[in-house]
Coordinates of C-alpha atoms in Angstrom, one line a residue:
M1 CA -12.7 -45.2 23.9
T2 CA -14.5 -48.5 25.5
T3 CA -16.8 -48.4 22.6
T4 CA -17.4 -51.3 20.8
A5 CA -19.6 -54.1 21.9
G6 CA -16.2 -56.3 22.2
G7 CA -14.6 -53.4 24.2
T8 CA -17.6 -52.8 26.7
R9 CA -16.9 -56.5 27.9
R10 CA -13.6 -55.7 28.5
L11 CA -14.4 -52.9 30.6
A12 CA -16.6 -54.3 32.7
R13 CA -14.2 -57.4 33.3
V14 CA -11.2 -54.8 33.9
V15 CA -13.8 -52.9 36.4
S16 CA -14.9 -56.2 38.2
A17 CA -11.5 -58.0 38.8
G18 CA -10.9 -54.2 40.0
V19 CA -13.4 -55.0 42.5
V20 CA -13.4 -57.4 43.5
G21 CA -9.4 -57.4 44.1
T22 CA -9.5 -53.8 46.2
T23 CA -12.6 -55.8 48.1
V24 CA -9.9 -58.5 48.9
E25 CA -7.3 -56.4 50.2
F26 CA -9.1 -54.1 51.5
Y27 CA -10.6 -56.9 54.0
D28 CA -7.5 -58.7 54.9
F29 CA -6.1 -54.4 56.0
F30 CA -9.1 -52.8 57.5
L31 CA -10.1 -56.6 59.2
Y32 CA -6.5 -56.0 60.7
G33 CA -7.4 -51.9 61.8
A34 CA -10.6 -53.7 63.4
A35 CA -9.4 -56.6 65.9
A36 CA -6.7 -53.9 66.3
A37 CA -8.8 -52.0 67.9
T38 CA -10.8 -54.6 69.3
V39 CA -8.6 -57.2 70.4
F40 CA -5.1 -56.7 69.3
G41 CA -4.5 -55.2 72.8
P42 CA -5.3 -59.1 75.3
V43 CA -4.1 -61.1 72.7
F44 CA -0.3 -60.1 71.7
F45 CA -0.3 -56.5 74.4
P46 CA -1.6 -58.3 77.8
H47 CA 1.0 -56.8 80.8
S48 CA -0.6 -53.1 79.0
D49 CA -3.5 -51.8 80.1
G50 CA -6.6 -51.1 78.5
L51 CA -6.5 -47.5 76.4
L52 CA -2.8 -48.6 76.0
G53 CA -3.4 -52.1 74.7
V54 CA -4.8 -50.4 72.2
L55 CA -2.8 -48.2 71.1
L56 CA 0.4 -51.0 71.0
A57 CA -1.6 -53.0 68.8
L58 CA -2.7 -49.4 67.4
V59 CA 0.9 -49.1 66.4
T60 CA 1.2 -52.4 64.7
Y61 CA -1.6 -51.8 62.2
A62 CA 0.0 -47.6 61.5
V63 CA 3.4 -49.9 60.4
G64 CA 2.0 -51.5 57.6
F65 CA 1.2 -47.4 56.5
A66 CA 4.7 -47.4 56.7
A67 CA 5.3 -50.2 54.2
R68 CA 2.9 -48.5 51.8
P69 CA 5.1 -46.1 50.0
L70 CA 7.6 -48.7 49.6
G71 CA 4.8 -50.9 48.1
G72 CA 4.0 -48.2 46.1
L73 CA 7.3 -46.5 44.8
V74 CA 8.1 -50.7 43.9
F75 CA 4.7 -51.8 42.3
G76 CA 4.5 -48.2 40.4
H77 CA 8.1 -49.2 38.9
F78 CA 7.3 -52.4 37.9
G79 CA 3.6 -50.8 37.2
D80 CA 4.7 -48.7 35.1
R81 CA 8.0 -51.2 33.3
V82 CA 6.5 -54.2 32.8
G83 CA 2.3 -53.8 33.1
R84 CA -0.5 -53.4 35.4
K85 CA -1.9 -56.7 34.7
R86 CA 0.7 -58.8 36.4
L87 CA 1.1 -56.1 39.7
L88 CA -2.0 -56.8 40.5
V89 CA -2.2 -60.3 40.6
I90 CA 1.1 -60.4 42.7
S91 CA -0.2 -57.6 45.7
L92 CA -3.3 -59.6 45.7
L93 CA -0.9 -63.5 46.7
L94 CA 0.9 -61.0 49.4
M95 CA -2.3 -59.8 51.2
G96 CA -3.8 -63.3 51.4
S97 CA -1.2 -64.9 52.3
A98 CA 0.3 -62.3 55.4
S99 CA -4.0 -62.8 56.9
V100 CA -3.7 -65.8 56.6
L101 CA -1.0 -66.5 58.7
I102 CA -2.4 -63.7 61.1
G103 CA -5.3 -66.2 61.4
V104 CA -2.7 -69.5 63.2
L105 CA -0.6 -67.0 64.4
P106 CA 0.4 -67.9 69.1
G107 CA 0.0 -65.3 70.8
Y108 CA 2.2 -63.8 73.9
Q109 CA 0.7 -66.0 76.1
Q110 CA 2.1 -68.4 73.6
I111 CA 5.0 -67.4 72.0
G112 CA 5.7 -64.2 74.5
I113 CA 7.8 -61.0 72.8
A114 CA 7.7 -62.7 69.4
A115 CA 4.2 -63.4 68.7
P116 CA 4.5 -58.9 68.3
L117 CA 6.7 -59.1 66.0
L118 CA 5.5 -61.7 64.3
L119 CA 1.8 -59.2 63.6
T120 CA 4.2 -56.6 62.8
L121 CA 6.3 -58.9 60.2
L122 CA 3.3 -59.6 59.0
R123 CA 1.4 -56.1 59.3
L124 CA 4.6 -54.2 57.1
V125 CA 4.3 -57.5 54.2
Q126 CA -0.3 -56.2 53.8
G127 CA 0.9 -52.2 53.9
F128 CA 3.8 -53.4 50.7
A129 CA 1.2 -55.5 49.2
L130 CA -1.6 -52.3 49.0
G131 CA 0.5 -50.1 48.5
G132 CA 0.6 -51.1 44.8
E133 CA -3.3 -52.2 44.8
F134 CA -4.9 -48.2 44.4
G135 CA -2.5 -47.2 41.6
G136 CA -2.9 -50.4 39.1
A137 CA -6.6 -51.1 39.8
V138 CA -7.8 -48.1 39.0
L139 CA -5.4 -47.3 36.6
L140 CA -6.0 -49.7 34.5
V141 CA -10.1 -50.0 34.3
A142 CA -9.0 -45.9 33.3
E143 CA -6.8 -46.3 31.0
H144 CA -10.1 -48.5 29.6
G145 CA -12.3 -47.0 29.7
P146 CA -14.1 -44.0 27.8
R147 CA -12.9 -39.9 28.9
E148 CA -17.3 -39.4 28.8
R149 CA -17.7 -41.6 31.7
R150 CA -14.7 -42.2 33.4
G151 CA -15.1 -41.2 37.3
F152 CA -18.4 -43.4 37.1
W153 CA -16.3 -46.1 36.2
T154 CA -13.0 -45.6 37.7
S155 CA -14.5 -44.9 40.8
W156 CA -16.6 -48.6 41.0
P157 CA -12.2 -49.7 42.5
Q158 CA -12.6 -47.4 45.7
T159 CA -16.3 -49.2 46.0
G160 CA -13.8 -52.6 47.1
G161 CA -12.6 -50.2 50.3
P162 CA -15.8 -49.6 51.9
L163 CA -16.7 -53.6 51.0
G164 CA -13.7 -55.0 52.6
N165 CA -14.3 -52.9 54.8
L166 CA -18.2 -53.9 55.1
L167 CA -17.1 -57.5 54.6
A168 CA -14.5 -57.0 57.4
T169 CA -16.6 -55.8 60.5
A170 CA -19.5 -57.5 59.8
A171 CA -17.4 -61.1 59.9
L172 CA -15.6 -59.1 63.1
A173 CA -19.6 -58.9 64.5
A174 CA -20.7 -61.8 63.4
M175 CA -17.8 -64.0 65.1
A176 CA -18.4 -62.4 68.1
A177 CA -22.4 -62.4 67.7
S178 CA -21.6 -66.3 68.2
T179 CA -19.2 -66.3 70.4
T180 CA -18.7 -66.0 73.7
G181 CA -16.3 -63.3 75.2
A182 CA -13.7 -66.4 76.3
Q183 CA -14.4 -67.3 73.3
Y184 CA -13.6 -64.8 70.8
S185 CA -10.6 -63.4 73.0
A186 CA -9.1 -67.1 72.1
W187 CA -10.2 -68.2 68.6
G188 CA -13.3 -66.7 67.9
W189 CA -11.6 -63.6 66.8
R190 CA -8.7 -65.7 63.8
I191 CA -11.8 -67.4 61.4
P192 CA -12.4 -64.5 59.5
F193 CA -8.5 -64.1 58.6
L194 CA -8.3 -67.8 57.3
A195 CA -11.8 -67.2 55.6
S196 CA -9.5 -64.0 53.6
I197 CA -7.9 -67.3 52.2
V198 CA -11.9 -68.0 50.1
L199 CA -11.5 -64.2 49.3
V200 CA -7.9 -64.3 47.7
V201 CA -8.8 -67.6 45.2
I202 CA -12.1 -65.9 43.7
G203 CA -10.1 -62.0 43.5
L204 CA -7.2 -64.3 41.3
W205 CA -9.2 -66.1 39.4
V206 CA -11.3 -62.6 38.0
R207 CA -7.7 -61.0 37.4
L208 CA -6.3 -63.3 35.5
R209 CA -8.6 -63.3 33.2
V210 CA -8.5 -59.2 32.4
A211 CA -6.8 -57.8 29.2
E212 CA -3.9 -55.7 29.9
S213 CA -4.1 -51.7 29.8
P214 CA -3.7 -50.9 26.3
L215 CA -2.4 -47.8 26.9
F216 CA 1.1 -49.0 28.0
Q217 CA 0.5 -52.0 25.6
A218 CA 1.1 -49.3 22.8
V219 CA 3.8 -47.3 25.5
A220 CA 6.2 -50.8 24.9
E221 CA 4.9 -51.8 21.7
E222 CA 6.9 -48.7 21.0
H223 CA 9.2 -48.9 23.8
R224 CA 8.5 -46.2 25.5
E225 CA 8.9 -47.2 29.1
E226 CA 10.3 -45.3 31.2
R227 CA 14.0 -46.7 32.6
T228 CA 12.6 -44.8 36.1
P229 CA 9.4 -43.9 36.1
V230 CA 9.9 -42.8 39.4
L231 CA 12.5 -40.3 39.3
E232 CA 10.7 -39.2 35.9
A233 CA 7.4 -38.4 37.7
L234 CA 9.5 -36.6 40.4
A235 CA 11.2 -34.3 37.6
Q236 CA 8.3 -33.8 35.3
Y237 CA 5.3 -33.4 37.2
P238 CA 5.6 -32.0 41.1
R239 CA 2.4 -30.1 41.8
A240 CA 1.2 -32.6 39.9
V241 CA 2.7 -35.2 42.7
F242 CA 2.1 -32.9 45.5
A243 CA -1.8 -32.3 44.4
V244 CA -2.1 -36.3 44.5
F245 CA -0.7 -36.5 48.2
A246 CA -2.5 -33.4 49.6
A247 CA -5.6 -34.3 48.1
R248 CA -5.2 -37.4 49.8
V249 CA -4.7 -36.3 52.5
G250 CA -8.1 -35.4 53.7
E251 CA -10.3 -38.3 52.3
N252 CA -7.6 -40.8 54.1
A253 CA -7.8 -39.2 57.9
A254 CA -11.3 -38.8 57.5
F255 CA -12.1 -42.0 56.3
Y256 CA -9.9 -43.9 59.4
V257 CA -11.7 -40.9 62.0
F258 CA -15.2 -42.3 60.9
T259 CA -14.3 -46.0 61.5
I260 CA -11.4 -47.3 63.2
F261 CA -11.1 -44.6 65.7
L262 CA -14.2 -44.7 65.7
L263 CA -14.0 -48.3 67.6
V264 CA -11.5 -46.6 69.9
Y265 CA -14.0 -43.9 71.0
A266 CA -16.4 -45.9 71.1
G267 CA -14.9 -48.5 73.1
N268 CA -13.4 -45.8 75.9
I269 CA -16.5 -44.0 76.4
G270 CA -18.4 -47.9 77.0
L271 CA -20.4 -48.3 73.9
P272 CA -21.3 -51.9 72.8
T273 CA -18.6 -53.3 70.3
A274 CA -21.5 -55.2 68.0
L275 CA -23.3 -51.1 67.9
T276 CA -20.7 -49.8 66.8
T277 CA -19.2 -52.3 64.1
T278 CA -23.2 -53.0 63.2
A279 CA -23.2 -48.9 61.6
V280 CA -20.2 -49.0 60.5
T281 CA -21.1 -51.9 58.3
V282 CA -24.6 -50.0 57.2
G283 CA -22.4 -47.3 57.1
S284 CA -20.3 -48.9 54.5
L285 CA -23.3 -49.4 52.3
V286 CA -23.8 -45.9 52.8
Q287 CA -19.9 -44.7 50.7
A288 CA -20.1 -47.1 47.9
L289 CA -23.5 -45.9 46.9
S290 CA -21.9 -42.2 47.3
M291 CA -18.2 -43.6 45.6
L292 CA -20.5 -44.3 42.0
A293 CA -22.6 -40.9 42.7
G294 CA -19.7 -39.2 43.3
G295 CA -17.9 -40.2 40.6
A296 CA -20.8 -39.4 38.4
L297 CA -20.9 -36.2 39.3
S298 CA -17.4 -35.7 38.1
D299 CA -18.1 -36.3 34.8
R300 CA -20.6 -34.0 34.4
L301 CA -19.7 -30.6 37.5
G302 CA -15.6 -32.1 37.0
R303 CA -13.4 -33.4 39.8
R304 CA -12.6 -30.8 42.0
P305 CA -16.2 -28.5 42.5
V306 CA -17.5 -31.9 43.6
A307 CA -14.3 -33.3 45.7
I308 CA -13.4 -30.0 47.2
T309 CA -17.5 -29.9 48.4
A310 CA -17.7 -32.9 50.0
A311 CA -14.4 -32.4 51.5
I312 CA -16.4 -29.1 53.3
G313 CA -19.6 -31.4 53.9
C314 CA -17.0 -33.9 55.6
A315 CA -15.5 -30.9 58.2
L316 CA -19.3 -29.5 59.4
W317 CA -19.9 -33.0 59.9
T318 CA -16.9 -33.8 61.6
M319 CA -17.9 -30.9 64.8
I320 CA -20.9 -32.8 64.7
F321 CA -19.9 -37.2 64.5
F322 CA -18.6 -36.8 67.6
P323 CA -21.1 -35.4 69.3
L324 CA -24.3 -38.1 68.0
V325 CA -21.8 -40.7 68.9
G326 CA -21.3 -38.8 72.9
S327 CA -24.6 -39.5 73.0
Q328 CA -25.1 -43.3 73.3
D329 CA -28.2 -43.4 70.9
P330 CA -28.4 -46.3 68.6
A331 CA -30.4 -44.5 66.2
L332 CA -27.6 -40.9 66.6
V333 CA -24.2 -42.8 66.5
F334 CA -25.9 -44.9 62.9
L335 CA -27.2 -40.9 61.5
A336 CA -23.0 -39.9 62.2
V337 CA -21.4 -43.1 60.8
S338 CA -23.7 -43.4 57.4
V339 CA -23.4 -39.3 56.7
G340 CA -20.6 -39.0 57.4
L341 CA -19.5 -42.0 55.2
L342 CA -20.7 -40.8 52.8
L343 CA -19.6 -37.3 52.9
H344 CA -16.2 -39.4 52.4
G345 CA -17.9 -41.8 49.2
T346 CA -18.2 -38.6 47.4
L347 CA -15.2 -37.2 47.5
T348 CA -13.6 -40.2 47.0
G349 CA -15.7 -41.0 43.9
A350 CA -14.8 -37.6 42.4
Q351 CA -11.4 -38.2 43.0
S352 CA -10.6 -41.6 41.9
A353 CA -10.2 -40.5 37.8
F354 CA -8.3 -36.8 38.5
Y355 CA -5.5 -39.1 39.7
A356 CA -5.2 -40.6 37.0
E357 CA -5.8 -37.9 34.8
L358 CA -2.7 -36.3 36.2
F359 CA 0.6 -38.1 34.5
R360 CA 0.8 -39.8 30.9
T361 CA 1.0 -44.4 30.0
S362 CA 4.6 -44.2 30.8
V363 CA 4.7 -42.6 34.3
R364 CA 1.3 -42.9 35.4
Y365 CA 1.4 -46.0 37.2
S366 CA 4.3 -44.8 39.3
G367 CA 3.5 -40.9 40.0
V368 CA 0.0 -41.9 41.3
S369 CA 0.4 -45.0 43.7
L370 CA 4.0 -42.7 44.6
G371 CA 1.8 -39.3 46.3
Y372 CA -1.3 -41.2 47.1
Q373 CA 0.4 -43.5 49.6
A374 CA 2.7 -41.4 50.9
A375 CA -0.2 -39.3 52.4
T376 CA -1.9 -42.7 54.2
V377 CA 1.5 -42.5 56.3
V378 CA 0.5 -38.3 57.5
A379 CA -3.5 -39.1 57.3
G380 CA -3.9 -43.3 57.4
A381 CA -1.4 -44.1 60.2
A382 CA -1.7 -40.8 62.0
A383 CA -5.0 -40.8 62.8
P384 CA -5.7 -43.8 64.8
L385 CA -2.2 -43.6 66.5
I386 CA -2.7 -39.8 67.4
G387 CA -6.2 -39.8 67.7
A388 CA -5.6 -42.4 70.6
A389 CA -2.9 -40.7 72.3
L390 CA -5.0 -37.5 72.0
L391 CA -8.3 -39.7 73.7
R392 CA -5.8 -41.0 76.0
A393 CA -3.9 -37.9 76.7
T394 CA -7.0 -35.4 77.0
H395 CA -10.6 -37.1 77.5
S396 CA -11.6 -35.7 74.9
A397 CA -12.2 -36.2 70.8
M398 CA -12.4 -32.5 70.2
P399 CA -8.8 -32.2 69.2
V400 CA -9.1 -35.6 66.7
A401 CA -11.9 -33.0 65.3
I402 CA -9.7 -30.5 64.8
M403 CA -6.9 -33.2 63.1
L404 CA -9.6 -34.4 61.2
I405 CA -10.4 -30.9 59.7
C406 CA -7.1 -29.6 59.0
C407 CA -6.9 -32.9 57.2
L408 CA -9.6 -32.2 54.8
G409 CA -7.7 -28.7 53.9
L410 CA -4.9 -30.7 52.8
T411 CA -7.8 -31.8 50.6
V412 CA -9.4 -29.0 48.9
L413 CA -5.0 -26.5 48.7
G414 CA -4.4 -29.9 46.5
M415 CA -7.2 -30.3 44.3
S416 CA -7.1 -26.8 43.6
I417 CA -3.8 -26.3 42.9
V418 CA -4.0 -27.6 38.9
T419 CA -6.2 -27.2 36.8
E420 CA -9.8 -29.4 35.9
T421 CA -9.3 -32.9 35.2
A422 CA -12.4 -34.8 34.2
R423 CA -12.1 -33.7 30.3
R424 CA -9.1 -34.3 29.3
E425 CA -7.9 -37.3 27.1
L426 CA -5.2 -39.7 29.2
A427 CA -2.0 -38.2 27.2
S428 CA -0.2 -41.4 26.5

């Protein structure tokens, strides 16, 4: 338990490293998603019609999610074998390098079919890197922090998601507002990708200064590392791995429907890109604050009741979300996005410590990463992709709403099949 002044400073440093690092990585990852929904179609798939071009661009976006379970397996294995800290540094370097290369990648008009192929390869690198991020960042905080406030402290790295999304959408919105349409399509969208190099340098500086997890160090000193932690996690904690997977599905799908798919839907009904990106930017601030609130509430009330209530609220709001956006009233669009992301943030904050508390130290990185990243293939990749396909086929958002409600039902199931974890000491 971190109670001394020195321990408090170490915890603050670890939390800062988690927030900064995840913000940088999610900035890069979401920047791609926002660009795929708005500009990658004409740049890399110029011979496809409007919505089909967006759909093809979202296929490359979804490919990144396919690489995330592999990244989770690799980073989880070595994170449980050699430590959390050094793997987090590697993931940050990989993500930043891929983003900068996307920023200088020629389009289809310059290098033909090589352009979308290289774009897909770089997206795979992004997905692989992000696959190891959550497990390491949140677990490092969980393994440093005090039990009674673990939910609150572990929710801080989660804010890197909305903060990264905020920076990504804000950067694209700023470039769209300061350039003409032709300039933005030609080179304006590249500037935010190139700017990620500055964020990566800051993230590395912060992460290199943190201490390794004391729980992992204790395991290493006693030579209790597992030879194959992924297999051990599956053999000893099958229910926990499934609980992580199921709980993550609805949360992940909700986020991408309320942000990435929103941009596709809004463009299809004629809403200005500047309006929707600004709504997501404002909603991301609300989301970040609600994550901290969800984590704090989970310390008081338990992980399960807070998460299940938020998931049900999210499902109910889904039925209101698309009619509000479809009204094309700016105030109602802002309301739709802000409330959706508030509910999502509360759900995410309540789940942060829950995942870590399900496993012992020697397999924790692997167990969490396996379930967590497998869910991103089902939800994070499928939600915007299937959503765009359903929208193109039916010209209605209702099938997307039904899909999201089903995913949130899985979240309720995942949170329900294991016992409450809020009062547990982390098993070594």
